[in-house]
Amino acid sequence: MADPGDSPGRTPFDPAALPPLREVIARHELGARKALGQNFLLDLNLTARIARSAGDLSGVTVMEVGPGPGGLTRALLATDARAVVAVERDPRCVAALADLQAAAGGRLTIVEGDALEADPVDLAPAPRAVVANLPYNVATPLLLGWLKRMDAFRSLTLMFQKEVADRLVARPRTKDYGRLSVMTQWKAEARPVMTLPPRAFTPPPKVESTIVHLTPRPTPEPASWAAMETVVAAAFGQRRKMLRASLKTLGNAEALLEAAELPPTARAEEIDVAGFARLARAFEERDPSPSRFAGPSLSHKGRG
Ligand code: SAM
């Protein structure tokens, strides 16, 4: 079967031929639903900037989570991306994207469903990237799922609420440094790209938003995901305590810390990613099948 995404002579995508996004929203009665984290981007200059911030997408299949009325999708189709696969949970938005799909000359696939259950490796052939203005209520679990197999992606370019973005890129010995910082920076290089005020969205959320660009770390510190999650959760579960106390839940904390060459009096926020990876390896060597992370889940609040 001919693949329009590969064809050098493909019909150019002409976003100017499409109706304004406000018209799409009105025609399809896309009143924003808070439960679905719907805060739409209607400024096409802004969506073009976001698509550019993903870097060179030529030949790449982009997965977008939550295309909504399709503003960012239009911008992605205007890049050199080979194709866009957009996963959307709201059937109203899926219906509203039909015109865009028709204009995209076979480069846009729309998948109706929950992105938490979608496997990007199945949906998008390599090289693949994710670009998304994420629904904030599921942003953290989506990110963690992608980080687990970060080497499957060229990059992730994602909009988070600023408070979460600050945690992703926080360095040790800062108030924002925590579980999300360690898990993210273990697997990825993460860089904030731009921060947007609430008024950039329709309807405006209560908080600022930040785009973060993540690329896979070429050689992440060796450790299993489960062991890393377990030790990081235990350490930050009681972040103000010394590790010899906070790691007691793992059993024989002093021996673990010694094996990981970490001072028992240090606190979680002083330990860098390499230190946590040593701890995870020591934990796994002692107990080769660590219990799955059992602490409170990483918070994934809504956009507010
Ligand atoms: N990309 C659009 C934009 O920038 O204007 C919409 C972004 S809006 C913040 C989030 C989108 O994600 C909404 O369209 C919402 O319906 C969709 N969504 C929410 N939860 C989802 C889920 N679990 N899986 C897939 N899409 C979801």
PDB file of C-alpha atoms in Angstrom, residues 4-8 10-15 44-64 70-85 100 103-104 107-108 127 129-131 154-155 157:
ATOM      1  CA  PRO A   4       1.588   9.082   1.739  1.00  0.00           C
ATOM      2  CA  GLY A   5       3.881   9.938   4.642  1.00  0.00           C
ATOM      3  CA  ASP A   6       6.865   8.696   2.630  1.00  0.00           C
ATOM      4  CA  SER A   7       5.917  10.222  -0.681  1.00  0.00           C
ATOM      5  CA  PRO A   8       8.214  13.109  -1.683  1.00  0.00           C
ATOM      6  CA  ARG A  10       2.747  14.453  -1.228  1.00  0.00           C
ATOM      7  CA  THR A  11       0.059  17.131  -1.404  1.00  0.00           C
ATOM      8  CA  PRO A  12       1.224  20.055   0.695  1.00  0.00           C
ATOM      9  CA  PHE A  13      -0.833  20.553   3.835  1.00  0.00           C
ATOM     10  CA  ASP A  14      -2.542  23.932   3.666  1.00  0.00           C
ATOM     11  CA  PRO A  15      -3.743  25.020   7.122  1.00  0.00           C
ATOM     12  CA  LEU A  44      -1.863  29.287  15.704  1.00  0.00           C
ATOM     13  CA  ASN A  45       1.365  31.291  16.109  1.00  0.00           C
ATOM     14  CA  LEU A  46       1.722  29.722  19.522  1.00  0.00           C
ATOM     15  CA  THR A  47       0.994  26.191  18.342  1.00  0.00           C
ATOM     16  CA  ALA A  48       3.561  26.709  15.553  1.00  0.00           C
ATOM     17  CA  ARG A  49       6.138  27.744  18.188  1.00  0.00           C
ATOM     18  CA  ILE A  50       5.381  24.622  20.216  1.00  0.00           C
ATOM     19  CA  ALA A  51       5.773  22.411  17.145  1.00  0.00           C
ATOM     20  CA  ARG A  52       9.107  24.136  16.363  1.00  0.00           C
ATOM     21  CA  SER A  53      10.296  23.547  19.913  1.00  0.00           C
ATOM     22  CA  ALA A  54      10.133  19.803  19.206  1.00  0.00           C
ATOM     23  CA  GLY A  55      13.173  20.267  16.929  1.00  0.00           C
ATOM     24  CA  ASP A  56      13.682  18.617  13.560  1.00  0.00           C
ATOM     25  CA  LEU A  57      10.773  16.219  12.973  1.00  0.00           C
ATOM     26  CA  SER A  58      11.634  15.215   9.417  1.00  0.00           C
ATOM     27  CA  GLY A  59      10.874  11.538   8.902  1.00  0.00           C
ATOM     28  CA  VAL A  60       9.513  11.239  12.451  1.00  0.00           C
ATOM     29  CA  THR A  61       6.066   9.901  13.349  1.00  0.00           C
ATOM     30  CA  VAL A  62       4.629  12.145  16.047  1.00  0.00           C
ATOM     31  CA  MET A  63       2.165  10.883  18.588  1.00  0.00           C
ATOM     32  CA  GLU A  64      -0.034  13.641  19.984  1.00  0.00           C
ATOM     33  CA  GLY A  70      -6.719  20.303  16.494  1.00  0.00           C
ATOM     34  CA  GLY A  71      -4.708  23.530  16.868  1.00  0.00           C
ATOM     35  CA  LEU A  72      -1.418  21.832  17.744  1.00  0.00           C
ATOM     36  CA  THR A  73      -2.235  19.001  15.309  1.00  0.00           C
ATOM     37  CA  ARG A  74      -2.399  21.545  12.467  1.00  0.00           C
ATOM     38  CA  ALA A  75       1.000  22.899  13.489  1.00  0.00           C
ATOM     39  CA  LEU A  76       2.478  19.392  13.618  1.00  0.00           C
ATOM     40  CA  LEU A  77       1.102  18.588  10.160  1.00  0.00           C
ATOM     41  CA  ALA A  78       2.771  21.752   8.870  1.00  0.00           C
ATOM     42  CA  THR A  79       6.209  20.411   9.933  1.00  0.00           C
ATOM     43  CA  ASP A  80       8.261  17.809   8.042  1.00  0.00           C
ATOM     44  CA  ALA A  81       6.933  15.056  10.321  1.00  0.00           C
ATOM     45  CA  ARG A  82       6.260  11.891   8.388  1.00  0.00           C
ATOM     46  CA  ALA A  83       2.875  11.408  10.040  1.00  0.00           C
ATOM     47  CA  VAL A  84       0.870  12.316  13.139  1.00  0.00           C
ATOM     48  CA  VAL A  85      -1.018   9.798  15.272  1.00  0.00           C
ATOM     49  CA  LEU A 100      -8.414  18.160   9.413  1.00  0.00           C
ATOM     50  CA  ALA A 103      -6.963  17.901   4.575  1.00  0.00           C
ATOM     51  CA  ALA A 104      -3.960  15.969   5.862  1.00  0.00           C
ATOM     52  CA  ARG A 107      -0.669  11.846   7.256  1.00  0.00           C
ATOM     53  CA  LEU A 108      -3.094  12.040  10.204  1.00  0.00           C
ATOM     54  CA  PRO A 127      11.636   7.135  14.686  1.00  0.00           C
ATOM     55  CA  ALA A 129       8.321  11.457  19.153  1.00  0.00           C
ATOM     56  CA  VAL A 130       5.515  12.687  21.370  1.00  0.00           C
ATOM     57  CA  VAL A 131       4.333  16.284  21.209  1.00  0.00           C
ATOM     58  CA  ARG A 154      13.513  10.568  19.642  1.00  0.00           C
ATOM     59  CA  SER A 155      12.050  13.164  22.028  1.00  0.00           C
ATOM     60  CA  THR A 157       7.849  17.780  23.951  1.00  0.00           C
TER      61      THR A 157
END
